PDB file of N, CA, C and O and ligand atoms in Angstrom:
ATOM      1  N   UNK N1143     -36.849-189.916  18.500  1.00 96.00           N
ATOM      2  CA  UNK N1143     -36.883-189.249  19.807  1.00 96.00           C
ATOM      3  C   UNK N1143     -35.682-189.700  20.637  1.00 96.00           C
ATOM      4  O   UNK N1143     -35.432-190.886  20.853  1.00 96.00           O
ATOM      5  N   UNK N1144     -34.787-188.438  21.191  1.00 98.00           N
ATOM      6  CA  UNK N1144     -33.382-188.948  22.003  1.00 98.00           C
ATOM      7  C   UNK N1144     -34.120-188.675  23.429  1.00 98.00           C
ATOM      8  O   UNK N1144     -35.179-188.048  23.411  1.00 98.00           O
ATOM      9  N   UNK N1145     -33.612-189.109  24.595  1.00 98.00           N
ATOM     10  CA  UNK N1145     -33.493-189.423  25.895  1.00 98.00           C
ATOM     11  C   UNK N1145     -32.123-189.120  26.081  1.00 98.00           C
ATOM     12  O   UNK N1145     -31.113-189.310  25.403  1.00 98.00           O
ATOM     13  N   UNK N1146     -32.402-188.488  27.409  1.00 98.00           N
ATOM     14  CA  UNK N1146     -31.237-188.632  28.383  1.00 98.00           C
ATOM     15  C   UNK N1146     -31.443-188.461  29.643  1.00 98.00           C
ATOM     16  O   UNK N1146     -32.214-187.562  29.979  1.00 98.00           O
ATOM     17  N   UNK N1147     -30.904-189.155  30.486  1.00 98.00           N
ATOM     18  CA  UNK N1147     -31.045-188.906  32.090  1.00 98.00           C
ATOM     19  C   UNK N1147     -29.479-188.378  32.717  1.00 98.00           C
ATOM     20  O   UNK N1147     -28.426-188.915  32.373  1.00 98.00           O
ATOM     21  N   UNK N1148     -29.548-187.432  33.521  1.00 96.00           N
ATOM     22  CA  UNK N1148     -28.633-186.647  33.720  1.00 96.00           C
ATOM     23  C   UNK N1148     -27.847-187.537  35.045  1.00 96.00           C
ATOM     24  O   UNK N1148     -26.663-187.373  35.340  1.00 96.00           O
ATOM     25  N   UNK N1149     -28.700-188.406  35.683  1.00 97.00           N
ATOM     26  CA  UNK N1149     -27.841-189.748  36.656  1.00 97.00           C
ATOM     27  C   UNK N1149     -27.053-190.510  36.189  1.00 97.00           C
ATOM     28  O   UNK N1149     -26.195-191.104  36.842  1.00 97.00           O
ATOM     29  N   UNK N1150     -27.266-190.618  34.772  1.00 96.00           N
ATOM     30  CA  UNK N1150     -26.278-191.627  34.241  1.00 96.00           C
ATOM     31  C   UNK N1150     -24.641-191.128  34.090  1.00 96.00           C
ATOM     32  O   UNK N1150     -23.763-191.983  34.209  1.00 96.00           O
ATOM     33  N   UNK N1151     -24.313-189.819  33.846  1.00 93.00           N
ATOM     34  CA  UNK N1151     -23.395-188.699  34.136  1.00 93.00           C
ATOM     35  C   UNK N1151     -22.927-188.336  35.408  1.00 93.00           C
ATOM     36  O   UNK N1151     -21.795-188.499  35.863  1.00 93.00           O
ATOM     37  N   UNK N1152     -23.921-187.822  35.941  1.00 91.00           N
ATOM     38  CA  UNK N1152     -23.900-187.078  37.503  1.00 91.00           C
ATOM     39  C   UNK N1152     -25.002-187.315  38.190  1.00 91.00           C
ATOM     40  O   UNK N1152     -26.115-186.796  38.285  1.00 91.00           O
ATOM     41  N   UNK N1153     -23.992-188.949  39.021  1.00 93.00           N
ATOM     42  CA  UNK N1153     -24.859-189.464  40.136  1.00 93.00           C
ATOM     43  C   UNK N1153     -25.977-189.259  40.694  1.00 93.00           C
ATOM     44  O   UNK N1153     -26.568-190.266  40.304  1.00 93.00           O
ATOM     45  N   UNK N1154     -26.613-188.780  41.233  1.00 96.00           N
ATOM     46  CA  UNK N1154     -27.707-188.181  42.177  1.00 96.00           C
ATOM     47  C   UNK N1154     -28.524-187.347  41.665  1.00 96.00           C
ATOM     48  O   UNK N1154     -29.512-186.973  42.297  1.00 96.00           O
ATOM     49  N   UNK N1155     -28.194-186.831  40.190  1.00 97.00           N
ATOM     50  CA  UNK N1155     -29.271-185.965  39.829  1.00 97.00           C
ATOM     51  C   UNK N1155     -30.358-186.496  38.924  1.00 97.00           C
ATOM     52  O   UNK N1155     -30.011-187.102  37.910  1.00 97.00           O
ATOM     53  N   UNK N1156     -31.874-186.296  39.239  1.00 98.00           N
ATOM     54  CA  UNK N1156     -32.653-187.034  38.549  1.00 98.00           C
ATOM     55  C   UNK N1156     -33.164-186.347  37.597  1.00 98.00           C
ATOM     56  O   UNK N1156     -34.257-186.745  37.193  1.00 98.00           O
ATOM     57  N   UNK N1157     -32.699-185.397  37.086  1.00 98.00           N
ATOM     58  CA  UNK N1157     -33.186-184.496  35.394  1.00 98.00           C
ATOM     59  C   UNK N1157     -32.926-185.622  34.668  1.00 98.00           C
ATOM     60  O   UNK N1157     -32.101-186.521  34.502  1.00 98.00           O
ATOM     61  N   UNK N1158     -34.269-185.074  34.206  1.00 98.00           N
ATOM     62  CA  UNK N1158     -34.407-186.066  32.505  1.00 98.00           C
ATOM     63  C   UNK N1158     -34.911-185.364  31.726  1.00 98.00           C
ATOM     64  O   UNK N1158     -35.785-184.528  31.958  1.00 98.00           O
ATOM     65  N   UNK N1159     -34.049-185.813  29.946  1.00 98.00           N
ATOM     66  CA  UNK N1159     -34.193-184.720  28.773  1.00 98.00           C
ATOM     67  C   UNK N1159     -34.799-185.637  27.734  1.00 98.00           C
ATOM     68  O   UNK N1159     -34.578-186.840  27.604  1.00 98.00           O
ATOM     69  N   UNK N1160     -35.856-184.623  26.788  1.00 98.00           N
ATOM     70  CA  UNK N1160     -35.983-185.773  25.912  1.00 98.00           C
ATOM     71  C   UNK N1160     -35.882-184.756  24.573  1.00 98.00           C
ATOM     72  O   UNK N1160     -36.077-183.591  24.920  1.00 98.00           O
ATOM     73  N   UNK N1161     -35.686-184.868  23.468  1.00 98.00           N
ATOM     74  CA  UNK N1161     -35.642-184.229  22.315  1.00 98.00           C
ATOM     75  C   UNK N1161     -35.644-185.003  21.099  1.00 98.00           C
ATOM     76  O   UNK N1161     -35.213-186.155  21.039  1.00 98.00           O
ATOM     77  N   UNK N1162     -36.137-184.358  20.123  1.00 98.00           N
ATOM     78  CA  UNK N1162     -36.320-184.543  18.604  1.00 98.00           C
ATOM     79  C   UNK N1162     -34.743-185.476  18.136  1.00 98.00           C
ATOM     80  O   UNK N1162     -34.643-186.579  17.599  1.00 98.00           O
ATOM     81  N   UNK N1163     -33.598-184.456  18.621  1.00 97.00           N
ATOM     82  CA  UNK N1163     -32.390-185.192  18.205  1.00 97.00           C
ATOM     83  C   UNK N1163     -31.756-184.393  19.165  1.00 97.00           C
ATOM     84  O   UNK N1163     -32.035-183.365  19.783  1.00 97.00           O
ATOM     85  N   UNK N1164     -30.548-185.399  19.085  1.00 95.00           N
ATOM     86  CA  UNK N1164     -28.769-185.166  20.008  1.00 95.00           C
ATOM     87  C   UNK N1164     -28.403-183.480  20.282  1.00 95.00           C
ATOM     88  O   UNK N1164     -27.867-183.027  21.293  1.00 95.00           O
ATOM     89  N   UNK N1165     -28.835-182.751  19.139  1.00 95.00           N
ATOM     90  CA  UNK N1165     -28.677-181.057  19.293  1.00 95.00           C
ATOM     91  C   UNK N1165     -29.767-180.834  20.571  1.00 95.00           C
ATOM     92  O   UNK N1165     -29.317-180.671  21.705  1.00 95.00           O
ATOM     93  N   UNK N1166     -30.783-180.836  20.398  1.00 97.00           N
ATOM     94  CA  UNK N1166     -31.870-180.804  21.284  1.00 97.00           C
ATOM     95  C   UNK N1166     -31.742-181.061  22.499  1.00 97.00           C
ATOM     96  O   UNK N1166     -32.161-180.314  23.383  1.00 97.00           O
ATOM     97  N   UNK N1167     -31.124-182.192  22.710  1.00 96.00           N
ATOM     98  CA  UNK N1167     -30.500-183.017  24.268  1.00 96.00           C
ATOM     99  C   UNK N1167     -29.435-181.504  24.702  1.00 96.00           C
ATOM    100  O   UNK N1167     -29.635-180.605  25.520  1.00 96.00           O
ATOM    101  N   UNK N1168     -28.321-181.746  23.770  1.00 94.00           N
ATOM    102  CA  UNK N1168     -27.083-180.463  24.080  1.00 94.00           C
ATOM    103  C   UNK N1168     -27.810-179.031  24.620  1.00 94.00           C
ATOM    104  O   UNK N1168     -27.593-178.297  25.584  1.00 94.00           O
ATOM    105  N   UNK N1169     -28.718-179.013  23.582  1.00 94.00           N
ATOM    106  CA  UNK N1169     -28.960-177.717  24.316  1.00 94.00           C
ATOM    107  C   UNK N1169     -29.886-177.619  25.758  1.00 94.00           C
ATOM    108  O   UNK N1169     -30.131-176.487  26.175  1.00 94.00           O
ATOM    109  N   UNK N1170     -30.172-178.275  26.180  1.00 96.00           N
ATOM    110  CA  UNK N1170     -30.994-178.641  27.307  1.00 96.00           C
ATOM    111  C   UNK N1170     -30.557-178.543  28.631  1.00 96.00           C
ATOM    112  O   UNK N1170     -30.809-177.922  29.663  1.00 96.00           O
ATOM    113  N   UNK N1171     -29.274-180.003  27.889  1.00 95.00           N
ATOM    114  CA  UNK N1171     -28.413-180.305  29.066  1.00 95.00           C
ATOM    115  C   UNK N1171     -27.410-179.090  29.617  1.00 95.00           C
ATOM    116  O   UNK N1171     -27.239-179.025  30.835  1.00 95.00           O
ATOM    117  N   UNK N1172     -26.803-178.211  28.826  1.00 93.00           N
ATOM    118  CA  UNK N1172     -26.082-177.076  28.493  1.00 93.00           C
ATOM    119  C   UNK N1172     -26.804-176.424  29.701  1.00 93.00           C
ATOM    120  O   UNK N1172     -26.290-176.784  30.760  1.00 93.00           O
ATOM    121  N   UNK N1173     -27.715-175.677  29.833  1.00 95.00           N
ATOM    122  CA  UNK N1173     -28.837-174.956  30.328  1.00 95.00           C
ATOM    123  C   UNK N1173     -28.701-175.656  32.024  1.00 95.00           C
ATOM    124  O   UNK N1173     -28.332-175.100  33.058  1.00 95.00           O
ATOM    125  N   UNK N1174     -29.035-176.686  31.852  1.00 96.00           N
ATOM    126  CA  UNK N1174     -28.713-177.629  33.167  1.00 96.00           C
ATOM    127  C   UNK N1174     -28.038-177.759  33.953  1.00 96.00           C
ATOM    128  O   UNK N1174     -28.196-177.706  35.173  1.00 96.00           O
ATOM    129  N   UNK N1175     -26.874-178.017  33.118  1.00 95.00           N
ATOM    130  CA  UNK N1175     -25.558-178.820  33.683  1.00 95.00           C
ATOM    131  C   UNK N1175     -24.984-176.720  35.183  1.00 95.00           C
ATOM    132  O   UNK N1175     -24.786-176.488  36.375  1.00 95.00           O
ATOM    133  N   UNK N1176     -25.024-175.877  33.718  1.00 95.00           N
ATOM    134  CA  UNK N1176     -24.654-174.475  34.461  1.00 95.00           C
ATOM    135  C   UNK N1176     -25.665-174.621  35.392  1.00 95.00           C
ATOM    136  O   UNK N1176     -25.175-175.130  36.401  1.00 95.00           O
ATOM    137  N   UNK N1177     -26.823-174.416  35.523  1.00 96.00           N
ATOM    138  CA  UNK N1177     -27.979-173.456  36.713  1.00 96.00           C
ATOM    139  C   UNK N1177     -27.694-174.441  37.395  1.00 96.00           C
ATOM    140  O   UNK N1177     -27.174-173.964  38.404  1.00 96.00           O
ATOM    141  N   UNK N1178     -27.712-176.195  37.539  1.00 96.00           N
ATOM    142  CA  UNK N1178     -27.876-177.387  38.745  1.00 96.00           C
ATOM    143  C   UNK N1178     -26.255-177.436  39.044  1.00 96.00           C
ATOM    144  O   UNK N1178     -25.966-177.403  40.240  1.00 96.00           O
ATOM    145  N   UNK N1179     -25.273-177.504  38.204  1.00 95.00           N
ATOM    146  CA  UNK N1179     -24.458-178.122  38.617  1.00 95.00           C
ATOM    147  C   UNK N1179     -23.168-177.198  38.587  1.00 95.00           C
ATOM    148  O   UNK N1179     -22.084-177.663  38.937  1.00 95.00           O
ATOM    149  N   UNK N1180     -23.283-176.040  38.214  1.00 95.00           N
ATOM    150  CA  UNK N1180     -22.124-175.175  38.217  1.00 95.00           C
ATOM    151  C   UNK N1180     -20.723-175.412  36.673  1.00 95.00           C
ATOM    152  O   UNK N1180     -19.622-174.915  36.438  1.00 95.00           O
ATOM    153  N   UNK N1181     -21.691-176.513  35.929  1.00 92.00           N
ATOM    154  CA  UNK N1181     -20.507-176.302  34.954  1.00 92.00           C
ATOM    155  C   UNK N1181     -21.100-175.555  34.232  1.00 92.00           C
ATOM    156  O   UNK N1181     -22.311-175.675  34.049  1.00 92.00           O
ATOM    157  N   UNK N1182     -20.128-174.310  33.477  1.00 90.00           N
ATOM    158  CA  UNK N1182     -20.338-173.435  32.673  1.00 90.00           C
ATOM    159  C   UNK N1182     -19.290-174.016  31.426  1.00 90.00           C
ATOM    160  O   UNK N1182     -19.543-173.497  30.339  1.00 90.00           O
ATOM    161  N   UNK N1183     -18.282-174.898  31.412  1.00 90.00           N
ATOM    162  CA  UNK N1183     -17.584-175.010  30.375  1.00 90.00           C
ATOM    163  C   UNK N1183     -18.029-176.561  29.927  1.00 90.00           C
ATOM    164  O   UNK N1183     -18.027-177.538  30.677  1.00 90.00           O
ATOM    165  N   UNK N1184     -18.282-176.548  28.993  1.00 86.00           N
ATOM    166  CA  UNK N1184     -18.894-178.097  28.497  1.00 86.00           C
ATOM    167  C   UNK N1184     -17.384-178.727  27.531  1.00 86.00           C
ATOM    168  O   UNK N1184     -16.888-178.209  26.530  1.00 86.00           O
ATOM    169  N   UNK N1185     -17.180-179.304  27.866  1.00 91.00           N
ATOM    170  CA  UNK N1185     -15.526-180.163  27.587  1.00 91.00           C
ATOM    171  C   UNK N1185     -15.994-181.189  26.811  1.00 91.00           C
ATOM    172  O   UNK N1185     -17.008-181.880  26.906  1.00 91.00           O
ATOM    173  N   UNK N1186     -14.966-181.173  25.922  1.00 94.00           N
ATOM    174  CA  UNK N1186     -15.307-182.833  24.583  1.00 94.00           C
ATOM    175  C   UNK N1186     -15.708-183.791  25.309  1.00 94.00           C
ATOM    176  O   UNK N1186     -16.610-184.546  24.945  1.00 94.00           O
ATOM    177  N   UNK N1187     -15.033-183.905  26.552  1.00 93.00           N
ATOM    178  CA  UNK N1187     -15.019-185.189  27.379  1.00 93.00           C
ATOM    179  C   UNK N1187     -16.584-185.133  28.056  1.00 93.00           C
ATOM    180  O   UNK N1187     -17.207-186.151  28.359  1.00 93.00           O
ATOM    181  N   UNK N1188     -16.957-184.122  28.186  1.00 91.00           N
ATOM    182  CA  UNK N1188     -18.640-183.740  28.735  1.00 91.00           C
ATOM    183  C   UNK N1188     -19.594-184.167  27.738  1.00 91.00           C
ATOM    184  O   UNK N1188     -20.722-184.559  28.037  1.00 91.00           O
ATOM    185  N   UNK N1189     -19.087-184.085  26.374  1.00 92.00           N
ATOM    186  CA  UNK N1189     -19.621-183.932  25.302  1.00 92.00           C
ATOM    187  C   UNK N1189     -20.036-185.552  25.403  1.00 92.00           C
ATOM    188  O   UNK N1189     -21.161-186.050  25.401  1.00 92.00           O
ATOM    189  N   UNK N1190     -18.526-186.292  25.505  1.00 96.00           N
ATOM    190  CA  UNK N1190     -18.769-187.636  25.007  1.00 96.00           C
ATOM    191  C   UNK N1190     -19.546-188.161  25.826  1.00 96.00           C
ATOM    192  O   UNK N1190     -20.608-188.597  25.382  1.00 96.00           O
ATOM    193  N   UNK N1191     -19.311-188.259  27.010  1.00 95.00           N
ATOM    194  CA  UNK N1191     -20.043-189.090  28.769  1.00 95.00           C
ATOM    195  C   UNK N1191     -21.223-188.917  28.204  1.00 95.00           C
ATOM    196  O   UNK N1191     -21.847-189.873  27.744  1.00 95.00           O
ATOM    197  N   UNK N1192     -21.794-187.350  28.159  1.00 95.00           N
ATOM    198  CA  UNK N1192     -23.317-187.402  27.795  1.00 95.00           C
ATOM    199  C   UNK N1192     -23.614-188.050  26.170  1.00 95.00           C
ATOM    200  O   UNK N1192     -24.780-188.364  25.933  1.00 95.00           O
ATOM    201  N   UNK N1193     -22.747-188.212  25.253  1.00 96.00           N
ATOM    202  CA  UNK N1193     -23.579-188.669  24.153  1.00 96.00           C
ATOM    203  C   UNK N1193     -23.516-189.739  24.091  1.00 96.00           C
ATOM    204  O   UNK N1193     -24.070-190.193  23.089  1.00 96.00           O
ATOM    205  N   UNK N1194     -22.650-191.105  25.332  1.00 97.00           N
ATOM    206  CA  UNK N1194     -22.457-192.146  25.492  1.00 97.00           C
ATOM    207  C   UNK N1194     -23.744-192.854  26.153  1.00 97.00           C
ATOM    208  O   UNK N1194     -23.969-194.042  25.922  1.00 97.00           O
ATOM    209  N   UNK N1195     -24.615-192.052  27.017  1.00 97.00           N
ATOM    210  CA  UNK N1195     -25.996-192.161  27.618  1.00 97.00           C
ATOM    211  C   UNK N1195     -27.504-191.207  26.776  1.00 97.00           C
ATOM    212  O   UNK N1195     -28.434-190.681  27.389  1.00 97.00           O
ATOM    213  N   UNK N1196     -27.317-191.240  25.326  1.00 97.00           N
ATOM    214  CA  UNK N1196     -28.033-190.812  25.013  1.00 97.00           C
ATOM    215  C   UNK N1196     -29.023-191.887  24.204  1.00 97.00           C
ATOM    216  O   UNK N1196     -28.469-192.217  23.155  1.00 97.00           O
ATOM    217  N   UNK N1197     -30.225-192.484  24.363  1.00 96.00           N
ATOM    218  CA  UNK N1197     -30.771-193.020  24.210  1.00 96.00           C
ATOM    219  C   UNK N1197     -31.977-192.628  22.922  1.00 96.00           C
ATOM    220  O   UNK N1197     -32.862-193.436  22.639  1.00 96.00           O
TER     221      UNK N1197
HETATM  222 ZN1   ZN R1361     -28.162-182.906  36.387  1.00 57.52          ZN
END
């Protein structure tokens, strides 16, 4: 089971993801990151931050 908390990324926001595996998290956070936070382009560097806090 992966974890992720979306504060550990982007400060102030308290979404939290949990999934089977790391794909599961991506697609979640993906979904998220656009409707809460306005990113629509997910960047390697987005990629890494979040798979650096994936628990
Ligand atoms: Zn968030």
């Amino acid at each position: 089971m992966k974890t992720f908390a979306c504060g550990d990324v982007i400060p102030g926001c308290s979404a939290r993801f949990t999934a089977a595996d790391e794909d599961g998290i991506f697609s979640q956070v993906a979904g998220h990151a656009a409707a809460d936070h306005g990113v629509t382009t997910v960047t390697p560097e987005l990629v890494a931050a979040v798979r650096a806090h994936i628990h």
